[in-house]
PDB file of C-alpha atoms in Angstrom:
ATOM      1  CA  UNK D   1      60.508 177.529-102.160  1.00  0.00           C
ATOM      2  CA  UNK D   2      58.446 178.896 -99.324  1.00  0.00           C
ATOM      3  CA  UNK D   3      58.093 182.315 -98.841  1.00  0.00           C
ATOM      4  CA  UNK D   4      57.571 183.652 -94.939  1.00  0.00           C
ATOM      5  CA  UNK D   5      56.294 187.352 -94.735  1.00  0.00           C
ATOM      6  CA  UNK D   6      55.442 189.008 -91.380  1.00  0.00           C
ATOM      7  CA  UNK D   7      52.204 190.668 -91.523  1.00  0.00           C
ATOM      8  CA  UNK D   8      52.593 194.107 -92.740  1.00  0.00           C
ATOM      9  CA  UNK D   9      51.730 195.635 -89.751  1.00  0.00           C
ATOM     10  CA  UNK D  10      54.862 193.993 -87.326  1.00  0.00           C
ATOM     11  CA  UNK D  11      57.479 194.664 -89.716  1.00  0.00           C
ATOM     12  CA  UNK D  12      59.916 196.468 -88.316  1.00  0.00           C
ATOM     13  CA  UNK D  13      61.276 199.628 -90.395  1.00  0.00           C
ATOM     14  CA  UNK D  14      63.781 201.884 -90.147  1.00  0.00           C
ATOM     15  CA  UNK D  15      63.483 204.913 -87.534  1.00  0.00           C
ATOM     16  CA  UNK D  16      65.181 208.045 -86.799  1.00  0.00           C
ATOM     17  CA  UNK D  17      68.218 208.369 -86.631  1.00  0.00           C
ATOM     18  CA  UNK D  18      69.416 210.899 -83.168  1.00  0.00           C
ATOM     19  CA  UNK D  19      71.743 213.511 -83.563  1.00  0.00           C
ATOM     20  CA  UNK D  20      75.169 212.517 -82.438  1.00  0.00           C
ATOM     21  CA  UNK D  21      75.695 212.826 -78.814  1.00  0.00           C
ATOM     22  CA  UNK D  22      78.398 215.909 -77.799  1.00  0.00           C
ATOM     23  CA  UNK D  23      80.884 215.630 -75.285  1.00  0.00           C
ATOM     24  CA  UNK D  24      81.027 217.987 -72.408  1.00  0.00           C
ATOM     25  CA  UNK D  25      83.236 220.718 -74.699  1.00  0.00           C
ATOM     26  CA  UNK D  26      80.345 220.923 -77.118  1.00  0.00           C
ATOM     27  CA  UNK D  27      82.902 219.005 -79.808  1.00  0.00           C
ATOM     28  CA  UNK D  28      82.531 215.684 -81.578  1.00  0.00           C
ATOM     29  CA  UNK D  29      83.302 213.176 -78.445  1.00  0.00           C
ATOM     30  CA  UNK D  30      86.621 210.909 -78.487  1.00  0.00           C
ATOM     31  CA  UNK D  31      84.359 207.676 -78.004  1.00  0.00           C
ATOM     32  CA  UNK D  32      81.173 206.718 -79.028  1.00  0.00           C
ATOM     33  CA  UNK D  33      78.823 203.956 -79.251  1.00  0.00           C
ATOM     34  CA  UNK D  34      75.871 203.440 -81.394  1.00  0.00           C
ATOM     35  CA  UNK D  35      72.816 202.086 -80.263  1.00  0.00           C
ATOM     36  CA  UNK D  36      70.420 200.864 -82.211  1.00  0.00           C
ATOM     37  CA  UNK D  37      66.610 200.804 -80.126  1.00  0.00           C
ATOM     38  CA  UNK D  38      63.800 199.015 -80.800  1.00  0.00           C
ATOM     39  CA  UNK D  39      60.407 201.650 -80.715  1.00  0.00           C
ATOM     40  CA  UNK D  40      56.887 200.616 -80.550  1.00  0.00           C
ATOM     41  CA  UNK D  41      54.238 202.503 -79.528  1.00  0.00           C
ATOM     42  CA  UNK D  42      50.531 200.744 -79.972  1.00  0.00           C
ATOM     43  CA  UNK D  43      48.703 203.736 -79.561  1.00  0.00           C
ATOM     44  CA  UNK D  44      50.114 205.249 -82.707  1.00  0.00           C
ATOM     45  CA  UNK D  45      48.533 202.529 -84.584  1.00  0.00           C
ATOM     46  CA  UNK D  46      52.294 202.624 -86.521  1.00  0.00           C
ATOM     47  CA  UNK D  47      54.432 199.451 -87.342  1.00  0.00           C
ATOM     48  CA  UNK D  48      57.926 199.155 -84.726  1.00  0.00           C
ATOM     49  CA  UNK D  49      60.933 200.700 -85.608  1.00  0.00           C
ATOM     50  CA  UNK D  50      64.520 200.904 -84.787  1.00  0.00           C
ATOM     51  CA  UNK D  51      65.900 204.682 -83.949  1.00  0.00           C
ATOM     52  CA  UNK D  52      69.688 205.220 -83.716  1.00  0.00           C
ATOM     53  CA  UNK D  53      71.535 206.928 -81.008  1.00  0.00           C
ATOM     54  CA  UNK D  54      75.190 208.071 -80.580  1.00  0.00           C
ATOM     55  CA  UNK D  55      76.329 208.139 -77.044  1.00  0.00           C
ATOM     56  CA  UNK D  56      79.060 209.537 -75.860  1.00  0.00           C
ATOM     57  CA  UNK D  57      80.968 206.828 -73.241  1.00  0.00           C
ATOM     58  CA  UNK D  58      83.085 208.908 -71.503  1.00  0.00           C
ATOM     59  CA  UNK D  59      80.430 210.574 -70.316  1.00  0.00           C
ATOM     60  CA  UNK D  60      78.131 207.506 -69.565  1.00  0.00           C
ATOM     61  CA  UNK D  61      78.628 204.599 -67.160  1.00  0.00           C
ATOM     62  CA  UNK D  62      79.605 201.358 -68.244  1.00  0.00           C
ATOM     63  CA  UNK D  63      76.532 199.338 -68.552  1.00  0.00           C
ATOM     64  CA  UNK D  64      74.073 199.262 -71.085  1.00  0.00           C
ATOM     65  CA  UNK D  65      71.548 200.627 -68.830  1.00  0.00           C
ATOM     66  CA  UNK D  66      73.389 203.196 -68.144  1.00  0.00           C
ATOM     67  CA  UNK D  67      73.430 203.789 -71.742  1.00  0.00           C
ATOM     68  CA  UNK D  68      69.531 203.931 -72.042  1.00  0.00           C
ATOM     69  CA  UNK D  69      69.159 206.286 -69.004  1.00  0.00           C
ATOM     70  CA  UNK D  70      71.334 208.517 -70.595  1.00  0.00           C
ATOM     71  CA  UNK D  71      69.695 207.908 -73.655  1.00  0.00           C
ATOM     72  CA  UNK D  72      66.610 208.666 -72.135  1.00  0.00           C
ATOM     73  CA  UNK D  73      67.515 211.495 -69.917  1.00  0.00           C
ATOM     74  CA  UNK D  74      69.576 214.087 -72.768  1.00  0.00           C
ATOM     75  CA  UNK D  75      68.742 212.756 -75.708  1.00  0.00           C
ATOM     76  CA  UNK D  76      65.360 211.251 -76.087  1.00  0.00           C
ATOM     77  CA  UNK D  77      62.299 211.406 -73.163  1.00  0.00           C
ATOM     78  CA  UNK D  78      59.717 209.236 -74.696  1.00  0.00           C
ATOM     79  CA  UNK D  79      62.016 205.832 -75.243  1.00  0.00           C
ATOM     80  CA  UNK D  80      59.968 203.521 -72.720  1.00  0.00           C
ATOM     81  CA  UNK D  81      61.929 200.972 -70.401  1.00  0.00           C
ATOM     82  CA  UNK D  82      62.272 199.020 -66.803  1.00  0.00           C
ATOM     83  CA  UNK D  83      64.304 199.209 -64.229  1.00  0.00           C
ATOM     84  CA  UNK D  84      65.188 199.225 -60.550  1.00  0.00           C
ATOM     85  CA  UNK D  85      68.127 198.066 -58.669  1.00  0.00           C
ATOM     86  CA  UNK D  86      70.403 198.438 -60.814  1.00  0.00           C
ATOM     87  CA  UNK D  87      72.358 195.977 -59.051  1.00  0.00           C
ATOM     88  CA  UNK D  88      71.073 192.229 -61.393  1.00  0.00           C
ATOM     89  CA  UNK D  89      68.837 191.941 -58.450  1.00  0.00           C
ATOM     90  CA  UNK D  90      65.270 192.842 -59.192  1.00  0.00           C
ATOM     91  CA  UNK D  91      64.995 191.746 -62.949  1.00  0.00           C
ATOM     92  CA  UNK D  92      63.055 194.340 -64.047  1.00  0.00           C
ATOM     93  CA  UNK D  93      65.844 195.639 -67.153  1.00  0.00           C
ATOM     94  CA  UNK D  94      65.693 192.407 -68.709  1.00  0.00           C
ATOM     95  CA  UNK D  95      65.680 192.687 -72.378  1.00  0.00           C
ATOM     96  CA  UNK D  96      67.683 191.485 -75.710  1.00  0.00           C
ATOM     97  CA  UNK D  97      70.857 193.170 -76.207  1.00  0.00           C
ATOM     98  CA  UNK D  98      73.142 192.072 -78.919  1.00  0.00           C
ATOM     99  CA  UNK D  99      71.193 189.243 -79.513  1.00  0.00           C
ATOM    100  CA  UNK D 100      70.884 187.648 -76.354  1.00  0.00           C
ATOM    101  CA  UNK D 101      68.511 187.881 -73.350  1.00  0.00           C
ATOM    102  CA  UNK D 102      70.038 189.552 -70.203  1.00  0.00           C
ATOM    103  CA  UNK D 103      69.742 192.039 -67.834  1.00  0.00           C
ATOM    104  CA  UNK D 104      71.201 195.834 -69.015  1.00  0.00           C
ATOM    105  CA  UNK D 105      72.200 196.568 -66.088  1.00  0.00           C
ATOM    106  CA  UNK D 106      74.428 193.434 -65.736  1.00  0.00           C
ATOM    107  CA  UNK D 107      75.410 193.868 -69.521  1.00  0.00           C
ATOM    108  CA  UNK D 108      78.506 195.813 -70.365  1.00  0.00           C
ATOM    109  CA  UNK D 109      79.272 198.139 -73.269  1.00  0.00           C
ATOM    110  CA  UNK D 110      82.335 197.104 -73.885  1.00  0.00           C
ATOM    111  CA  UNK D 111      81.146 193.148 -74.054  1.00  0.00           C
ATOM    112  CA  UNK D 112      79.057 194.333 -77.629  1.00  0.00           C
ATOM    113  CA  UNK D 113      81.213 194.987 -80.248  1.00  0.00           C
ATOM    114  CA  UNK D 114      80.039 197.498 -83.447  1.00  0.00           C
ATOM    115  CA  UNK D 115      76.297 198.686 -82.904  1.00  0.00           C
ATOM    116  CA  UNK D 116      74.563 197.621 -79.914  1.00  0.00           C
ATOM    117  CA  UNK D 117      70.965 196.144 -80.543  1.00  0.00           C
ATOM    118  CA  UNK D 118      68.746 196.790 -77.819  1.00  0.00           C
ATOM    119  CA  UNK D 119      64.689 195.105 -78.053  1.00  0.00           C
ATOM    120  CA  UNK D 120      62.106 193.749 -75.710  1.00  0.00           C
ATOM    121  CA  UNK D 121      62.687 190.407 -74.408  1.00  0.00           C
ATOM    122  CA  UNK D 122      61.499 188.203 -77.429  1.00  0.00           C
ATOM    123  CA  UNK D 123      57.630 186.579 -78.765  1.00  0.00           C
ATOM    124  CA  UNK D 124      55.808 188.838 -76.003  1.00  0.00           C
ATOM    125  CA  UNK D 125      53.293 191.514 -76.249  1.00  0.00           C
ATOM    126  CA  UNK D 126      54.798 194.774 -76.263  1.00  0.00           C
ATOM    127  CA  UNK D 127      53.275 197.338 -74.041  1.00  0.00           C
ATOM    128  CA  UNK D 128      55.273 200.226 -75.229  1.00  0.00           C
ATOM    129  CA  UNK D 129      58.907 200.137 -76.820  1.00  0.00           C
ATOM    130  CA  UNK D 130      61.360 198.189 -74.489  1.00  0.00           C
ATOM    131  CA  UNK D 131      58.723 197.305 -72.174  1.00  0.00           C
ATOM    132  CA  UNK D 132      56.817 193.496 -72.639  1.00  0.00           C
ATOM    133  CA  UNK D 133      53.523 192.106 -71.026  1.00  0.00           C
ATOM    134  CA  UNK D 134      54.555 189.930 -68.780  1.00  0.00           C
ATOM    135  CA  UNK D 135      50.601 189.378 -67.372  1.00  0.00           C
ATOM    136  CA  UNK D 136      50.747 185.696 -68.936  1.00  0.00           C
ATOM    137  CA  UNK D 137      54.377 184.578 -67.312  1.00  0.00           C
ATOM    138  CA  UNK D 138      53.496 186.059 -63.521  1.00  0.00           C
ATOM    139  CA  UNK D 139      49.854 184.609 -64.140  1.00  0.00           C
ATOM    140  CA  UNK D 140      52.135 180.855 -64.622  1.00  0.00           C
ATOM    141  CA  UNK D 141      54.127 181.619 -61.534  1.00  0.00           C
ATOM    142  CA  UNK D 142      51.381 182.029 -59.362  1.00  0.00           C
ATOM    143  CA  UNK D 143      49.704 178.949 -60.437  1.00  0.00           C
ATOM    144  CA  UNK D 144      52.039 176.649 -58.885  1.00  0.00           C
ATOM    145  CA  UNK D 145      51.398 178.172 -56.213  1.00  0.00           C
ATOM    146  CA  UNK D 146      54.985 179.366 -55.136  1.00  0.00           C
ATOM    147  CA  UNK D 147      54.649 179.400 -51.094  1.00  0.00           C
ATOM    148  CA  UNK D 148      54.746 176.684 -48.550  1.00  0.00           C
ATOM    149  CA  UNK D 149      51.867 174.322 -48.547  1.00  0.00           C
ATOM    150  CA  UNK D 150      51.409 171.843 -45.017  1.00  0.00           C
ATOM    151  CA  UNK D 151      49.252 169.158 -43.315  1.00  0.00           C
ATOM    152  CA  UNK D 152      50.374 169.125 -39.964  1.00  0.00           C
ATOM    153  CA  UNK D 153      50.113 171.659 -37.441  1.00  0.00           C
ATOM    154  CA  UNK D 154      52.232 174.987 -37.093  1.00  0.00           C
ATOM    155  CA  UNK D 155      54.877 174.603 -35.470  1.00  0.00           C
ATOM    156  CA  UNK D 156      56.017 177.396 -32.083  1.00  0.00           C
ATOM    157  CA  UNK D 157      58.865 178.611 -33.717  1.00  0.00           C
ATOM    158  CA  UNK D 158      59.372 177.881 -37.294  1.00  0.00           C
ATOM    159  CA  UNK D 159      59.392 174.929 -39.489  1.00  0.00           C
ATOM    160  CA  UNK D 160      62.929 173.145 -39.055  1.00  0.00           C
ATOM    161  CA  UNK D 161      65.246 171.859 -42.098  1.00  0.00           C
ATOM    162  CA  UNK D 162      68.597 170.157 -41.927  1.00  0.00           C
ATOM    163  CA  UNK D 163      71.592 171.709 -43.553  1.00  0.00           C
ATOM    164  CA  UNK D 164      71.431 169.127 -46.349  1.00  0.00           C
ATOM    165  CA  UNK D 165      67.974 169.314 -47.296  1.00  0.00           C
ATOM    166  CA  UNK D 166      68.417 173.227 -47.474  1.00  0.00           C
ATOM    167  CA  UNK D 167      71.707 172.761 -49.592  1.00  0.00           C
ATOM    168  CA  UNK D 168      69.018 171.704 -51.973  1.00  0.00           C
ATOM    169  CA  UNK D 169      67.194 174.530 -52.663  1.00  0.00           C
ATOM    170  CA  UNK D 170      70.748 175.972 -53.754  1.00  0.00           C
ATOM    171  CA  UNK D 171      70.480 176.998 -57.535  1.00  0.00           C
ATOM    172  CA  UNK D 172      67.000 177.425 -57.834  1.00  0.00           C
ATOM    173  CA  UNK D 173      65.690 180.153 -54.612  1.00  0.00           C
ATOM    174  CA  UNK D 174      67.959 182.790 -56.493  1.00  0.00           C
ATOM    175  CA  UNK D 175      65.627 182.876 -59.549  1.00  0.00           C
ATOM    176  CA  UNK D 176      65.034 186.787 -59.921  1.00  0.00           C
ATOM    177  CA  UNK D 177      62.013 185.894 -62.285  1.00  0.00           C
ATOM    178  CA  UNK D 178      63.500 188.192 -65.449  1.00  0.00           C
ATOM    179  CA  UNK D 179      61.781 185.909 -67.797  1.00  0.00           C
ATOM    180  CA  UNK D 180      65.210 185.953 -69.840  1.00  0.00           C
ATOM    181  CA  UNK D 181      64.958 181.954 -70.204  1.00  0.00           C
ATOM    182  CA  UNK D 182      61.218 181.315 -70.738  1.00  0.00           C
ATOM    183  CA  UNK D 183      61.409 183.714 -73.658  1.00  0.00           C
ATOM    184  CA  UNK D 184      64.550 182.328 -75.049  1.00  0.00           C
ATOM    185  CA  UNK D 185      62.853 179.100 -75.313  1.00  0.00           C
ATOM    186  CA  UNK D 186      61.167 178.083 -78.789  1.00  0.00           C
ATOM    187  CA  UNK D 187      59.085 175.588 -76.952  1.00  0.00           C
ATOM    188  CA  UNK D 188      56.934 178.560 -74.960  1.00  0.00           C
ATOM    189  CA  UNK D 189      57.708 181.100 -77.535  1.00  0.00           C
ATOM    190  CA  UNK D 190      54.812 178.287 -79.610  1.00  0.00           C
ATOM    191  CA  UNK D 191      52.932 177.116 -76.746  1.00  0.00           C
ATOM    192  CA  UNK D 192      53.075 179.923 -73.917  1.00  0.00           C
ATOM    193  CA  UNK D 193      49.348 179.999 -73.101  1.00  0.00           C
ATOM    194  CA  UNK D 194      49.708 176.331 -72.042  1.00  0.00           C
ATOM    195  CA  UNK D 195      53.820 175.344 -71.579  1.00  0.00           C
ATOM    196  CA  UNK D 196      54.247 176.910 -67.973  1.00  0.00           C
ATOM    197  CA  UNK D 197      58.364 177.537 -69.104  1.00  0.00           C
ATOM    198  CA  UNK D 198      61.391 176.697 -67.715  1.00  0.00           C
ATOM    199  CA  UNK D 199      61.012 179.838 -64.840  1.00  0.00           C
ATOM    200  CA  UNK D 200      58.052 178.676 -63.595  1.00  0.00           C
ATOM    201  CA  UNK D 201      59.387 175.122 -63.827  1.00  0.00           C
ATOM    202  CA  UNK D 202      62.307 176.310 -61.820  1.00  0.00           C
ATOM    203  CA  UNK D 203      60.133 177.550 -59.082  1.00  0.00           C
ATOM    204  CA  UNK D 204      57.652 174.422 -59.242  1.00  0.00           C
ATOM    205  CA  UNK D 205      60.671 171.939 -58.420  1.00  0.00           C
ATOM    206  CA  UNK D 206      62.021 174.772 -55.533  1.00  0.00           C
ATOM    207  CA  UNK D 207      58.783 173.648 -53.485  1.00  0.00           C
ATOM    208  CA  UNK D 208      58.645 170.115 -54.920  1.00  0.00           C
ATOM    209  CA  UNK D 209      62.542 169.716 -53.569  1.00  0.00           C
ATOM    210  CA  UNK D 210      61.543 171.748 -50.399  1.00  0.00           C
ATOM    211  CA  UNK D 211      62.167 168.966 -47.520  1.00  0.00           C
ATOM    212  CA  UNK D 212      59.031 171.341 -45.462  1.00  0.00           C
ATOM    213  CA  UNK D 213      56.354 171.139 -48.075  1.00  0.00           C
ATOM    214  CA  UNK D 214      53.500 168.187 -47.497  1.00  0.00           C
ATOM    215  CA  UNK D 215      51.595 168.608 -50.449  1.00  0.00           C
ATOM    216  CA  UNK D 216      54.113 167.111 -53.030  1.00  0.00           C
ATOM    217  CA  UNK D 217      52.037 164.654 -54.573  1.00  0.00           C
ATOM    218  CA  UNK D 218      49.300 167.045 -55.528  1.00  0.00           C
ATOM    219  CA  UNK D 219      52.130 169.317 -56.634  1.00  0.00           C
ATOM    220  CA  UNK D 220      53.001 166.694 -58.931  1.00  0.00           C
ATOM    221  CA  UNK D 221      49.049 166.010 -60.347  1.00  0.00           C
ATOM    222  CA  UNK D 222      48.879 169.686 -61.411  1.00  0.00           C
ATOM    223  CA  UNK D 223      51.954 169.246 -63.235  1.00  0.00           C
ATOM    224  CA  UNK D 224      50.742 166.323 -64.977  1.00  0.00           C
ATOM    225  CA  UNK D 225      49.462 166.990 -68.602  1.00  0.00           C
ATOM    226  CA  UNK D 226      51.347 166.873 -72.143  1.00  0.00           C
ATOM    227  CA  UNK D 227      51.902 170.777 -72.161  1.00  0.00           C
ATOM    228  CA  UNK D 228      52.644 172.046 -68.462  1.00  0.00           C
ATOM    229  CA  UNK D 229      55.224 170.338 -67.903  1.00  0.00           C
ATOM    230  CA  UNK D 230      56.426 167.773 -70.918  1.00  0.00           C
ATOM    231  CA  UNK D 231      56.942 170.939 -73.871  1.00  0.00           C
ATOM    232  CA  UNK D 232      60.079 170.871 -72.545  1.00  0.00           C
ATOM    233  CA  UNK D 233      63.168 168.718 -75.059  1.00  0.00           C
ATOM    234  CA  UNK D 234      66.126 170.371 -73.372  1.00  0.00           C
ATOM    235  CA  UNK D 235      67.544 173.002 -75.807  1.00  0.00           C
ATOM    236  CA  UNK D 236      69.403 174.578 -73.287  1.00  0.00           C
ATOM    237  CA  UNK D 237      68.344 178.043 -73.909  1.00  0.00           C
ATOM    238  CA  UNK D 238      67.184 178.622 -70.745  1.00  0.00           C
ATOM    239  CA  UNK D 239      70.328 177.852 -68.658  1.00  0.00           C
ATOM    240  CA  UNK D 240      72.854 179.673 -71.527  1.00  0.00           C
ATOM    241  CA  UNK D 241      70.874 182.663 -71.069  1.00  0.00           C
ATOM    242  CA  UNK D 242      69.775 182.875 -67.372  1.00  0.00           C
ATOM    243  CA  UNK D 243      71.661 185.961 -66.266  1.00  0.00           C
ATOM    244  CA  UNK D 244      71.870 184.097 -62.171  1.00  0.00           C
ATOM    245  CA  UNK D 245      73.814 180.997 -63.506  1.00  0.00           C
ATOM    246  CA  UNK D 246      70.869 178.422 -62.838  1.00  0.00           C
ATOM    247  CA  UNK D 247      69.981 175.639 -64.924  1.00  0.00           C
ATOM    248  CA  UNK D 248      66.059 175.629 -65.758  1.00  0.00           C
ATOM    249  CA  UNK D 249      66.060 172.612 -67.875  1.00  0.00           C
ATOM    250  CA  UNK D 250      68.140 170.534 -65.377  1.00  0.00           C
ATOM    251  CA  UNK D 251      64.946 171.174 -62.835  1.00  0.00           C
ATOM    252  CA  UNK D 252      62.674 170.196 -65.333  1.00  0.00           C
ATOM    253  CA  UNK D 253      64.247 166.943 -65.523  1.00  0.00           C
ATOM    254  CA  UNK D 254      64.217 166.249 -62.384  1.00  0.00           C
ATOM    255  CA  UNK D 255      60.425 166.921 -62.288  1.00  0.00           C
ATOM    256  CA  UNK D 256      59.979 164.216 -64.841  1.00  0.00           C
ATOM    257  CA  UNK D 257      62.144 161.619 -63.117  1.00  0.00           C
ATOM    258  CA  UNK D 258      59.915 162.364 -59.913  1.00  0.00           C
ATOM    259  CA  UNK D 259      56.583 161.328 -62.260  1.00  0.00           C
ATOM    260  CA  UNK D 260      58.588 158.596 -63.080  1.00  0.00           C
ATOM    261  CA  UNK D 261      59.584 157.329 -59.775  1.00  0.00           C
ATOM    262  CA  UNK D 262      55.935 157.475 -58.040  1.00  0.00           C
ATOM    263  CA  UNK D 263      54.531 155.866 -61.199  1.00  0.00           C
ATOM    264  CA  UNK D 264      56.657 152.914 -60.684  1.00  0.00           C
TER     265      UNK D 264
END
């Protein structure tokens, strides 16, 4: 039998456990949630750990994020983390909580039952604790060039586009760009420095399907190589995680019945 050990130095040990969270009378409070953090800091030159905290709910809001602010705010100051909106807009909270990637401030409390895991959004560089390097996936983005690319002259007023052509771009211009399905997918979690992932993927076939954009063919030539685009075998991952409700893989495929179609 084969034996699989993580270098010593990313295993993942036990951390410190928080004192339990009081309610606003200074007593033990009525209902409380663990949570169970992942910590990392690279500087320390120390493995990761997991520290446990005991928040109080009825003094928190009802989203996870709301959890690690508070966390964060009366408990512990260092715990590193993203955010923004707040509203499942920006993307910047995505992470993995309870085992699945999502957005905290989308992901309720009550949905995780017993202790709620909370890591960095999977197989990418940590930069500290909750927070991932996401130079490599923005670097992919921009490299299919995600803006409109024409031959023929400007037009006055803007560039026009029937109702049905822009019914197309429905399902793939709401991408947020949380990186919740590329790193949920084993095929870039292997191959990210050359599989461009099922985000970037997304946006690719948002221009390719654009009705306005001129420049499809070359589109189409940067796309073509085994690992870009064809690292994709449609695990699904992508679209059962994407916290928007699009479908990743189901643009991918259509990418590869468009090399199919001018190749014939």
């Amino acid at each position: 039998m084969v034996e699989i050990m993580l270098p010593k130095n990313s295993r993942v040990k036990k951390g410190k456990v928080w004192p339990t969270d009081k309610a606003a009378n200074g007593k033990k409070p009525k209902r409380s949630k663990e949570f169970k953090v992942y910590r990392y800091n690279p500087d320390a030159g120390e493995n990761p750990s997991v520290d446990t905290y005991t928040v109080d709910l009825d003094s928190c809001g009802p989203m996870v994020l709301d959890a690690l602010i508070k966390i964060k705010n009366e408990i512990d100051p260092t715990l590193a983390f993203r955010r923004s909106c707040r509203e499942g807009v920006c993307g910047s909270c995505a992470m993995n909580i309870a085992g699945g990637n999502t957005l905290a401030c989308t992901k309720a409390i009550n949905d995780c039952s017993g202790a709620v895991s909370v890591y960095p959004l999977p197989h990418m560089p940590v930069v500290k604790d909750l927070v991932p390097d996401l130079t490599n996936f923005y670097a992919q983005y921009a490299s299919i060039q995600p803006f409109l690319k024409t031959k023929t002259a400007e037009p006055e007023k803007e560039w026009q586009q029937s109702p049905e052509d822009r019914a197309k771009l429905d399902g793939l211009y709401e991408c947020i760009l949380c990186a919740c399905c590329s790193t949920s997918c084993p095929s870039y979690w292997w191959n990210s420095e050359r599989y461009l992932g099922p985000a970037a993927l997304l946006q690719s076939y948002r221009w390719l399907i654009d009705s306005r954009d001129e420049e499809t063919g070359e589109r189409l030539d940067d796309l073509e190589d085994p690992f870009r685009l064809y690292r994709c075998h449609t695990i699904m991952n992508c679209a059962n995680t994407c916290p928007k409700g699009l479908n990743p893989a189901e643009a991918i495929g259509e990418i590869k019945q468009m090399m199919v179609k001018r190749k014939a």
